[in-house]
Amino acid sequence: MKDVTPPRLARALLSLVVPKHDRIFVLEDLDEEFAVLAAEGRSDRYLRRWYWGQVRSSMLPSLKRPRVPPLRRRTWSNIMHSVIHDVRYAFRTLFRQPAYALTVIGMLTLGIAGNTAIFSVFNGLFLRPLPFPEPGQLVNFDETAPRWDLEYVGMAYPDFDAWREHNESFQNMAVIDGTAFAVTLQGEAQRVTGAEVTHDLAAVLGIRPVLGRNISPEEDRPGGERVVMLGHGFWQREFGGEPDVLGNTLNLDGRPYTIIGVLPPEAVFIKDADLWVPLATDVTENPESWYMEGIGRLKPGVTIDAALEDLTRIHKNMIEDRPVNEITSPVVMPILDRFLGEYRLGTTAMLGAVGMVLLIACANIAGLTLARSIARSREMGIRLAMGAQRRRIAQQLMTESLVLAVAGALPGLALGYAATTAMMALMPDLLPSWITFDMDHRVVLFTLLLTMGAALVFALVPALHASNSNVRGVLQASSGRSTETALKRRSLSALVVGEIALALVLLIVTGLSVLDVRELLKVDPGFTAENVLTYRLRLPSERYGDDEQHIAFFAEHLEEIRSLPGVEAAGA
Amino acid sequence: MAKGDYLGEFEQMVLLALLRLEDKAYGVTIRREIQGRSDRRVAIGAVYATLERLERKGYVVSSISKPEPIPGGRSKKYFHPTDAGAEALRHSRQMMRRMAEGLALDSELEIS
């Protein structure tokens, strides 16, 4: 083949007039067409004239062009392209350094798992609203007696009766007494938790029976009809959810009760009770017994303080007829505080602790990433020298961090969920059974924010460094120390110092709480608790009606127990 | 649309070429498309100058391809019209059509 290269002078001329940012494309486009024409067998003369013609007519338009390239428009497609590119690049570089990637992912997984687990608990306890209409109106009320050294003494029925009668703050008030029944089902006796409730409890909670009806005021009187409402779980378990249970009788402590209704699932909130029976008491019975718990629904707009003032007025007005009310006084509090208040401090402290663990993990990762970016500073220097925008490099580093964060968050979420389940399995009796710790949108959102936050925290320092690199410094310093790397080393030291500080705080806090627990364990109960077993027996009042029969039963029972091998002593 | 957004004749031709070539629009194909259809000599420098003007106005975006996977393979600069570019083109063409409306221009030209 003959000489098929474009005329050199013409090409040089063109390259002189076309702005730098487009030069290569213009020249190579023209080369391509030139080669096509040559391949078509055009004469040298034709080819040269064609090329010179192109150059000549390109001169003026090219000379008129601005010398700086147009700004890249931030169109969606451009952004998406760069994001996809960055994600791909991130995967490539991370796969090239699997040790770094795996270390970071592992640390993040642990950090995020801890946070997700504790947050699930916090969410289940305090953030998820109670499953009742207007849960904010529900309050717990009780009596307190500082003079007896008791924070809560329980409700006495005469006080409740007066409060219910005369208050101006509540829509409804109810009291409950938790109890247990010996239930005979298919010839087999079972111990079932239940609650004796006043008839208005369903109205207070705003629940409707899924089947049948609520307890009526007539049934809630001494000598009233014996009726029972079944808890939803109990109904499913023992009756297979059959609707024809209504009207059947259930044997509780040897007495027949007519089944009048089935409670909705959320009613387990009350004492985990599987059965509700009427309290059926009045002011004349046990006026000096404080044993019940109160649940009330405030009128819209009434504050807890106003309700307390209202009840205190009624309570103290009774002193003349009921002198003990001098000692006792009402307390009112949000329902969750009463049932879960003791967990709040613990879970909040745990949340703080796991947060700090994640922060330490982030500091660790930031240190690793920074060390890595020192190793990569040559790459960054070259990219900057070739005209990469600093913003793009920072974006690239952020993307790498985000990819790592997401890779750590997914297993973290799963591990956190498993940890929550395991934790709950370890302490089944500690929490009321109506509390669930399912993953909900709050937990996922929390983890998502946490991931973003973590990525931001551990990527910020390296990203800032990379985008502030000075090209010449980096390229010259590829072999050894320079001010550039010295600066990075200083940040690295700062990170390590911060990390140690955080770890120290965590250590101190953990140490203190361990001490607390030890103190608790050391409290001497006043007796030797080793090798002592306790249990409860409930005698059906039908067969063991009076005290004589009770005493006779236990005397015989204890004899039998004492005669067992391995029993040193027994008492009741 | 502002007055300054009116597209010149060559700008319209370049945008039309981009629409025709879809995702195969780079210097060579654009130049050939216009030259082939308009039957006039088109300089590569003029094509690039116009494309850059359109890009600055936001009517065109460019992207640089990866090098072709052959020895000595090169990167190409591809151009795509934006929605704003398509809208500006439509606007300019409508204006020309409205100017010509009712005139027996086309048929006269055909006769001559």
XYZ file of C-alpha atoms in Angstrom:
684
model
C 0.000 0.000 0.000
C 1.145 3.552 -0.674
C 1.609 6.246 1.901
C -1.810 6.697 3.534
C -0.915 9.105 6.308
C -2.562 12.534 6.174
C -0.363 15.434 5.092
C 1.766 16.223 8.099
C 1.806 19.988 7.765
C -1.983 20.191 7.429
C -2.444 17.973 10.462
C -0.042 20.084 12.544
C -1.858 23.243 11.476
C -5.207 21.813 12.480
C -3.895 20.623 15.805
C -2.682 24.176 16.412
C -6.070 25.809 15.979
C -8.428 23.285 17.601
C -8.830 23.822 21.390
C -6.895 21.323 23.458
C -9.914 19.618 24.976
C -11.261 18.528 21.560
C -7.993 18.247 19.621
C -7.566 14.493 19.825
C -11.158 13.789 18.726
C -11.080 16.179 15.755
C -7.732 14.839 14.533
C -8.646 11.200 14.942
C -12.078 11.656 13.348
C -10.368 13.158 10.339
C -7.741 10.384 10.315
C -10.545 7.833 10.328
C -12.277 9.352 7.301
C -8.968 9.766 5.552
C -8.256 6.067 6.045
C -11.705 5.143 4.702
C -11.199 7.239 1.583
C -7.725 5.758 1.125
C -9.141 2.281 1.447
C -11.655 3.149 -1.261
C -8.655 3.588 -3.555
C -8.743 7.357 -3.994
C -5.638 8.906 -5.507
C -2.980 10.526 -3.391
C -3.738 13.833 -4.941
C -7.435 13.535 -4.112
C -6.697 12.490 -0.543
C -4.282 15.369 0.012
C -6.676 17.910 -1.455
C -9.552 16.507 0.582
C -7.557 16.717 3.787
C -6.229 20.207 3.104
C -9.794 21.282 2.251
C -11.057 20.034 5.596
C -8.267 21.789 7.466
C -8.772 25.025 5.551
C -12.493 25.237 6.215
C -11.979 24.166 9.826
C -9.557 26.967 10.584
C -11.984 29.828 11.144
C -14.654 27.970 13.134
C -11.933 26.371 15.285
C -10.115 29.631 15.917
C -13.362 31.236 17.045
C -13.931 28.582 19.691
C -13.365 29.325 23.380
C -10.201 27.705 24.683
C -11.817 26.236 27.829
C -14.084 23.209 27.636
C -17.775 23.639 28.388
C -18.732 22.723 31.975
C -20.054 19.214 32.246
C -23.746 19.596 32.812
C -25.068 17.920 35.966
C -27.802 16.101 34.122
C -29.386 13.067 35.716
C -27.913 10.754 33.161
C -24.463 12.276 33.753
C -24.783 11.867 37.505
C -26.060 8.312 37.147
C -23.209 7.505 34.790
C -20.637 8.816 37.206
C -22.296 7.044 40.149
C -22.391 3.721 38.306
C -18.807 4.251 37.233
C -17.788 5.033 40.807
C -19.570 1.987 42.217
C -17.881 -0.264 39.655
C -14.529 1.276 40.360
C -15.126 0.898 44.086
C -15.833 -2.819 43.680
C -12.701 -3.241 41.583
C -10.386 -1.505 44.039
C -11.960 -3.282 46.999
C -11.606 -6.679 45.387
C -7.983 -5.829 44.775
C -7.513 -5.349 48.535
C -9.812 -7.977 50.050
C -8.095 -7.858 53.440
C -8.886 -4.187 53.840
C -12.441 -4.614 52.560
C -13.176 -7.613 54.764
C -11.744 -5.952 57.869
C -13.869 -2.870 57.327
C -16.993 -4.875 56.526
C -16.440 -7.071 59.573
C -16.036 -4.119 61.920
C -19.078 -2.394 60.473
C -21.179 -5.545 60.637
C -20.475 -5.892 64.333
C -21.012 -2.213 65.040
C -24.247 -2.018 63.113
C -25.528 -5.339 64.451
C -25.119 -4.109 68.026
C -26.927 -0.895 67.265
C -29.732 -2.590 65.359
C -30.267 -5.099 68.162
C -30.428 -2.551 70.946
C -32.489 -0.177 68.865
C -34.988 -2.969 68.122
C -35.430 -3.397 71.855
C -35.754 0.338 72.422
C -38.199 0.550 69.526
C -40.273 -2.356 70.797
C -40.412 -0.892 74.279
C -40.877 2.795 73.746
C -41.391 3.825 70.163
C -44.063 1.448 69.002
C -47.413 2.825 70.067
C -49.664 0.655 72.229
C -52.186 -1.203 70.124
C -55.120 0.815 71.414
C -56.973 3.854 70.094
C -55.547 7.167 71.385
C -52.842 5.438 73.470
C -51.671 8.805 74.773
C -54.849 9.101 76.857
C -54.173 5.870 78.730
C -52.651 6.274 82.185
C -51.821 4.093 85.106
C -53.080 5.187 88.509
C -52.159 3.833 91.893
C -51.668 4.849 95.503
C -48.401 5.749 97.110
C -47.507 5.714 100.803
C -44.096 7.209 101.525
C -44.775 6.832 105.245
C -44.969 3.080 104.782
C -41.828 3.278 102.658
C -43.740 2.032 99.634
C -43.664 3.707 96.265
C -46.756 1.892 95.065
C -49.142 0.183 97.455
C -51.799 -0.779 94.952
C -55.380 0.404 94.729
C -57.899 -0.171 97.502
C -61.399 -0.686 96.172
C -63.105 2.032 98.282
C -60.633 4.620 96.956
C -61.159 3.454 93.390
C -64.904 3.577 93.840
C -64.766 7.167 95.081
C -62.309 8.257 92.386
C -64.406 6.707 89.658
C -67.542 8.294 91.034
C -66.356 11.866 91.588
C -63.507 12.554 89.141
C -63.798 15.092 86.328
C -60.693 14.068 84.397
C -61.286 10.536 83.181
C -63.514 9.105 80.500
C -63.304 5.717 82.206
C -61.413 4.080 85.021
C -60.851 0.413 85.767
C -58.904 -1.713 88.208
C -57.359 -5.125 87.734
C -56.064 -7.785 90.022
C -53.730 -10.266 88.442
C -54.388 -13.847 89.446
C -54.101 -17.412 88.273
C -56.689 -20.141 87.913
C -56.552 -23.880 87.999
C -58.440 -24.655 84.811
C -59.720 -28.127 84.026
C -59.631 -28.787 80.303
C -60.251 -32.242 78.894
C -59.833 -33.709 82.365
C -56.411 -32.119 82.825
C -55.714 -29.317 85.273
C -53.693 -26.351 84.006
C -52.471 -23.191 85.655
C -53.644 -20.263 83.588
C -52.858 -16.606 84.270
C -55.907 -14.455 84.518
C -57.131 -11.124 85.742
C -60.046 -10.036 87.815
C -61.177 -6.850 86.166
C -63.877 -4.249 86.640
C -66.445 -4.215 83.866
C -65.207 -0.947 82.350
C -61.706 -2.178 81.475
C -62.660 -2.897 77.853
C -64.085 0.622 77.560
C -60.904 2.118 79.032
C -58.717 0.302 76.527
C -61.162 0.930 73.697
C -61.268 -2.709 72.636
C -64.191 -4.794 71.430
C -64.496 -8.517 71.928
C -63.831 -10.431 68.704
C -66.655 -12.735 69.742
C -69.520 -12.353 72.202
C -69.747 -9.424 74.615
C -68.014 -7.580 77.435
C -68.573 -8.090 81.150
C -71.729 -6.248 82.269
C -71.965 -4.019 85.398
C -74.430 -6.514 86.887
C -71.906 -9.337 86.613
C -69.300 -7.111 88.261
C -71.051 -7.125 91.676
C -70.649 -9.409 94.664
C -72.808 -12.433 93.980
C -73.054 -11.587 90.284
C -73.189 -14.261 87.592
C -69.882 -16.126 87.092
C -68.716 -15.255 83.607
C -65.349 -15.371 81.829
C -63.846 -13.781 78.743
C -61.179 -15.790 76.943
C -57.909 -14.288 75.815
C -57.346 -14.552 72.076
C -54.273 -16.784 72.393
C -55.972 -19.065 74.905
C -59.037 -19.377 72.661
C -56.841 -20.297 69.692
C -54.745 -22.696 71.730
C -57.371 -24.519 73.694
C -60.437 -24.202 71.511
C -58.868 -24.019 68.056
C -60.542 -20.648 67.517
C -63.986 -22.287 67.345
C -66.756 -19.681 67.463
C -69.175 -22.001 69.315
C -67.389 -21.625 72.665
C -69.863 -18.935 73.685
C -72.241 -20.175 76.351
C -70.013 -23.128 77.282
C -68.782 -23.410 80.823
C -65.168 -23.355 81.888
C -64.078 -24.784 85.219
C -61.939 -22.278 87.119
C -60.684 -23.365 90.548
C -63.466 -25.920 90.572
C -66.265 -23.437 89.868
C -68.186 -23.237 86.601
C -67.901 -19.963 84.637
C -69.932 -19.192 81.524
C -67.871 -18.099 78.515
C -69.372 -14.810 77.290
C -66.759 -13.455 74.946
C -63.326 -13.639 73.353
C -60.882 -10.757 73.761
C -58.910 -9.279 70.842
C -55.214 -10.251 70.680
C -53.962 -6.908 72.038
C -55.754 -7.468 75.365
C -52.834 -9.628 76.603
C -51.371 -6.259 77.506
C -53.143 -6.666 80.821
C -50.970 -8.858 83.017
C -50.445 -11.322 80.171
C -53.852 -12.577 81.235
C -55.443 -15.424 79.328
C -58.748 -15.090 81.140
C -60.766 -12.118 82.359
C -63.339 -12.583 85.097
C -65.341 -9.857 86.842
C -63.691 -8.468 89.979
C -67.190 -8.459 91.500
C -66.329 -6.624 94.670
C -67.702 -3.577 96.468
C -66.647 -1.020 99.059
C -67.578 -3.265 101.972
C -65.170 -6.055 101.030
C -61.540 -5.713 102.167
C -61.543 -1.909 102.585
C -58.003 -2.059 104.012
C -56.459 -4.088 101.224
C -54.367 -2.362 98.589
C -53.800 -4.880 95.860
C -55.104 -3.713 92.512
C -53.705 -1.791 89.586
C -55.552 1.038 87.937
C -55.862 1.899 84.265
C -57.767 4.946 83.136
C -58.469 6.891 79.981
C -58.140 10.651 80.320
C -60.631 12.988 78.735
C -59.173 14.688 75.646
C -56.945 17.589 76.611
C -56.661 16.687 80.303
C -53.062 16.514 81.484
C -51.664 13.991 83.920
C -51.003 16.754 86.452
C -54.602 17.959 86.270
C -55.867 14.400 86.706
C -53.599 13.899 89.703
C -54.853 17.118 91.282
C -58.429 16.014 90.686
C -57.886 12.588 92.301
C -55.915 14.039 95.216
C -58.820 16.392 96.012
C -61.261 13.453 96.098
C -58.849 11.263 98.028
C -58.142 13.791 100.765
C -61.845 14.674 101.102
C -62.391 11.081 102.223
C -60.051 11.335 105.227
C -62.875 11.916 107.657
C -64.501 8.561 106.874
C -61.305 6.828 105.927
C -58.388 8.052 108.060
C -55.851 5.894 106.241
C -56.135 8.251 103.286
C -54.026 10.624 105.338
C -51.140 8.280 104.640
C -51.896 7.242 101.081
C -52.202 9.535 98.110
C -52.865 9.003 94.392
C -50.233 8.700 91.669
C -50.912 8.967 87.942
C -48.395 8.280 85.186
C -48.215 7.373 81.513
C -49.024 3.726 81.175
C -45.702 2.804 79.562
C -43.707 4.500 82.311
C -45.347 2.313 84.895
C -44.859 -0.927 83.050
C -41.590 -0.185 81.306
C -40.070 2.735 83.186
C -37.463 0.503 84.784
C -36.166 -0.498 81.349
C -35.815 3.018 80.000
C -32.554 3.946 81.683
C -31.000 0.572 80.885
C -31.882 0.552 77.198
C -30.938 4.196 76.733
C -27.563 3.532 78.338
C -27.095 0.461 76.131
C -27.995 2.508 73.072
C -25.342 5.023 74.053
C -22.812 2.240 74.564
C -23.392 0.525 71.226
C -23.382 3.944 69.555
C -19.945 4.505 70.989
C -18.807 1.070 69.805
C -19.876 1.999 66.287
C -18.069 5.310 66.593
C -14.905 3.475 67.622
C -15.355 1.121 64.684
C -15.719 4.158 62.431
C -12.567 5.729 63.853
C -10.748 2.440 63.285
C -11.991 2.274 59.728
C -11.118 5.913 59.140
C -7.607 5.107 60.290
C -7.375 2.145 57.939
C -8.820 4.141 55.086
C -6.422 6.986 55.699
C -3.469 4.607 55.794
C -4.712 3.182 52.552
C -5.119 6.615 51.034
C -1.491 7.363 51.881
C -0.621 4.312 49.859
C -2.929 5.532 47.116
C -1.741 9.118 47.065
C 0.270 8.461 43.915
C -2.867 7.282 42.127
C -4.689 10.400 43.286
C -1.788 12.614 42.260
C -1.748 11.122 38.780
C -5.487 11.511 38.435
C -5.299 15.129 39.515
C -2.404 15.740 37.149
C -4.464 14.316 34.307
C -7.183 16.825 35.035
C -9.536 14.939 37.338
C -11.741 17.299 39.316
C -11.158 17.239 43.059
C -14.890 16.965 43.607
C -14.955 13.825 41.468
C -12.131 12.233 43.439
C -13.856 13.024 46.737
C -17.079 11.585 45.295
C -15.193 8.470 44.245
C -13.808 7.965 47.752
C -17.237 8.575 49.308
C -18.727 5.984 46.965
C -16.108 3.460 48.030
C -17.002 4.094 51.660
C -20.708 3.848 50.958
C -20.256 0.538 49.145
C -18.349 -0.759 52.160
C -20.940 0.612 54.567
C -23.804 -1.061 52.734
C -21.816 -4.300 52.522
C -21.417 -4.101 56.296
C -24.975 -2.990 57.004
C -26.802 -5.869 55.338
C -25.188 -8.654 57.386
C -25.301 -6.237 60.334
C -29.063 -5.964 60.056
C -29.446 -9.736 59.888
C -27.023 -10.318 62.756
C -28.758 -7.627 64.798
C -32.104 -9.278 64.273
C -30.688 -12.658 65.275
C -29.101 -11.068 68.343
C -32.414 -9.501 69.381
C -34.193 -12.810 69.055
C -31.465 -14.573 71.018
C -31.496 -11.913 73.721
C -35.252 -12.190 74.105
C -35.023 -15.959 74.284
C -32.585 -15.603 77.173
C -34.987 -13.567 79.262
C -38.494 -14.609 78.362
C -40.071 -13.668 81.694
C -38.417 -10.315 82.063
C -40.627 -8.475 79.635
C -44.387 -8.493 79.131
C -45.351 -10.826 76.328
C -47.218 -8.142 74.363
C -43.919 -6.494 73.546
C -42.560 -7.639 70.216
C -39.268 -6.839 68.606
C -40.020 -7.385 64.957
C -38.077 -5.432 62.382
C -40.278 -2.561 61.418
C -39.786 0.505 59.277
C -38.287 2.355 62.226
C -35.529 -0.215 62.702
C -34.705 -0.314 58.991
C -34.705 3.468 58.747
C -32.500 3.670 61.803
C -30.000 1.230 60.299
C -30.072 3.088 56.990
C -29.292 6.408 58.664
C -26.652 4.728 60.755
C -24.994 3.305 57.650
C -24.969 6.644 55.889
C -23.680 8.311 59.018
C -20.956 5.708 59.461
C -19.870 6.033 55.828
C -19.754 9.790 56.181
C -17.751 9.621 59.403
C -15.104 7.212 58.210
C -14.806 8.617 54.702
C -14.724 12.291 55.482
C -11.128 12.664 56.585
C -9.586 10.627 53.735
C -11.849 12.285 51.174
C -10.883 15.745 52.355
C -7.242 14.762 52.255
C -7.377 13.282 48.808
C -9.163 16.247 47.335
C -6.710 18.642 48.962
C -3.644 16.842 47.630
C -1.129 18.971 45.934
C -0.212 17.337 42.692
C 3.473 18.038 42.620
C 3.920 17.163 46.260
C 2.258 13.798 45.850
C 4.098 12.864 42.701
C 7.457 13.888 44.086
C 6.788 12.226 47.410
C 6.025 8.862 45.920
C 9.259 7.508 47.298
C 9.285 8.844 50.801
C 8.343 11.459 53.334
C 7.137 14.907 52.522
C 4.963 17.519 54.176
C 2.019 15.949 52.388
C 2.306 12.533 54.011
C 3.401 14.118 57.275
C 0.040 15.893 57.348
C -1.772 12.619 56.800
C 0.274 10.956 59.466
C -0.768 13.709 61.850
C -4.468 13.094 61.098
C -3.858 9.413 61.601
C -2.401 10.125 65.029
C -5.376 12.349 65.858
C -7.721 9.532 64.899
C -5.879 7.058 67.060
C -5.953 9.459 70.015
C -9.689 10.045 69.561
C -10.274 6.334 69.282
C -8.384 5.585 72.480
C -10.310 8.345 74.249
C -13.623 6.827 73.135
C -12.531 3.339 74.097
C -11.493 4.626 77.496
C -14.860 6.275 78.084
C -16.581 3.050 77.090
C -14.317 1.042 79.343
C -15.020 3.300 82.319
C -18.768 3.234 81.739
C -18.760 -0.537 81.327
C -16.597 -0.910 84.409
C -18.963 1.225 86.449
C -22.025 -0.708 85.353
C -20.297 -4.004 86.097
C -19.566 -2.645 89.585
C -23.240 -1.711 89.931
C -24.366 -5.190 89.005
C -21.833 -6.668 91.429
C -23.180 -4.456 94.211
C -26.684 -5.652 93.384
C -25.571 -9.261 93.492
C -23.794 -8.697 96.784
C -26.897 -7.384 98.583
C -27.484 -9.824 101.416
C -31.106 -10.947 101.399
C -30.776 -12.092 105.029
C -31.001 -15.780 104.301
C -29.062 -18.436 102.471
C -30.615 -18.714 99.059
C -28.512 -21.651 97.884
C -30.294 -24.944 97.324
C -33.657 -23.433 98.201
C -36.538 -24.040 95.803
C -39.856 -22.223 95.955
C -43.158 -22.943 94.258
C -46.781 -21.987 94.476
C -49.901 -24.027 94.842
C -53.377 -22.709 94.435
C -56.146 -24.729 96.021
C -59.546 -24.704 94.379
C -61.808 -22.899 96.842
C -64.635 -25.316 95.970
C -62.887 -28.235 97.690
C -60.746 -26.378 100.174
C -63.200 -23.762 101.364
C -62.017 -22.860 104.871
C -58.706 -22.420 106.658
C -58.988 -25.792 108.458
C -59.039 -27.636 105.144
C -56.126 -25.502 103.833
C -53.986 -26.263 106.886
C -54.795 -29.958 106.699
C -53.827 -30.081 103.033
C -50.505 -28.345 103.518
C -49.612 -30.405 106.604
C -50.047 -33.574 104.589
C -48.346 -32.110 101.548
C -45.265 -31.016 103.534
C -44.947 -34.455 105.104
C -44.816 -35.971 101.625
C -42.244 -33.449 100.448
C -40.036 -33.959 103.509
C -39.995 -37.680 102.919
C -38.540 -37.203 99.405
C -34.859 -38.168 99.107
C -32.624 -35.098 98.877
C -34.996 -32.783 100.725
C -33.537 -31.481 103.958
C -36.399 -29.338 105.106
C -39.685 -28.000 103.767
C -42.050 -25.317 104.944
C -45.129 -23.417 103.853
C -38.639 30.371 25.178
C -36.350 33.366 25.015
C -35.449 35.067 21.745
C -31.798 34.099 22.068
C -32.700 30.429 21.947
C -33.454 30.557 18.266
C -31.298 27.998 16.458
C -29.259 28.837 13.390
C -29.628 26.747 10.243
C -26.455 24.757 10.766
C -27.318 24.198 14.421
C -30.659 22.758 13.349
C -28.926 20.492 10.855
C -26.524 19.225 13.512
C -29.359 18.534 15.969
C -31.355 16.744 13.271
C -28.310 14.633 12.462
C -27.971 13.700 16.157
C -31.628 12.640 16.225
C -31.112 10.516 13.117
C -27.915 8.850 14.298
C -29.227 8.134 17.816
C -26.383 6.567 19.798
C -23.936 6.427 16.880
C -23.371 10.167 16.685
C -19.717 11.209 16.747
C -17.646 13.556 14.596
C -17.323 11.323 11.531
C -20.913 10.116 11.345
C -22.366 13.556 12.042
C -20.242 15.199 9.357
C -21.118 12.507 6.820
C -24.826 12.597 7.677
C -25.039 16.336 7.062
C -22.841 16.263 3.982
C -24.750 13.326 2.517
C -28.186 14.884 2.973
C -27.404 18.547 2.302
C -25.029 17.908 -0.533
C -22.642 20.598 0.605
C -19.130 20.376 1.960
C -19.013 20.269 5.712
C -15.810 20.887 7.653
C -15.116 18.773 10.719
C -13.970 21.884 12.605
C -17.340 23.557 11.951
C -19.199 20.490 13.224
C -17.218 20.436 16.476
C -17.558 24.215 16.948
C -21.332 23.980 16.550
C -21.623 20.962 18.839
C -19.707 22.782 21.532
C -21.930 25.857 21.165
C -24.989 23.630 21.533
C -23.426 21.913 24.527
C -22.844 25.249 26.232
C -26.513 26.097 25.679
C -27.517 22.793 27.251
C -29.007 21.374 24.028
C -26.420 18.635 23.672
C -24.453 16.472 26.072
C -21.274 14.637 25.203
C -19.734 11.483 26.552
C -16.382 9.937 25.863
C -16.357 6.255 25.002
C -13.909 3.673 26.231
C -11.054 2.935 23.818
C -12.020 0.353 21.203
C -10.706 -3.068 22.249
C -8.255 -3.349 19.339
C -4.588 -2.411 19.122
C -4.416 1.337 18.719
C -8.156 1.563 19.362
C -9.284 5.056 20.222
C -11.864 6.845 22.340
C -14.630 8.712 20.567
C -16.631 11.669 21.721
C -20.316 10.873 21.320
C -23.054 13.496 21.338
C -26.701 13.267 22.392
C -29.434 15.881 22.144
C -31.046 16.859 25.464
C -34.788 17.368 25.971
C -34.140 21.113 25.906
C -32.297 20.628 22.610
C -35.204 18.752 21.043
C -37.590 21.433 22.280
C -35.435 24.242 20.837
C -35.326 22.421 17.508
C -39.094 22.024 17.436
C -39.532 25.689 18.305
C -37.211 26.878 15.547
C -38.828 24.706 12.918
C -42.310 25.849 13.932
C -41.204 29.440 13.575
C -39.955 28.837 10.039
C -43.158 27.040 9.159
C -45.287 29.907 10.502
C -43.249 32.386 8.467
C -43.853 30.382 5.323
C -47.563 29.734 5.978
C -49.889 30.786 3.153
C -47.096 31.569 0.781
C -47.002 29.525 -2.398
C -43.287 29.311 -1.796
C -42.850 25.565 -1.877
C -44.833 24.947 -5.046
C -43.167 27.898 -6.802
C -39.821 26.445 -5.969
C -40.878 23.085 -7.197
C -42.016 24.561 -10.529
C -38.816 26.511 -11.061
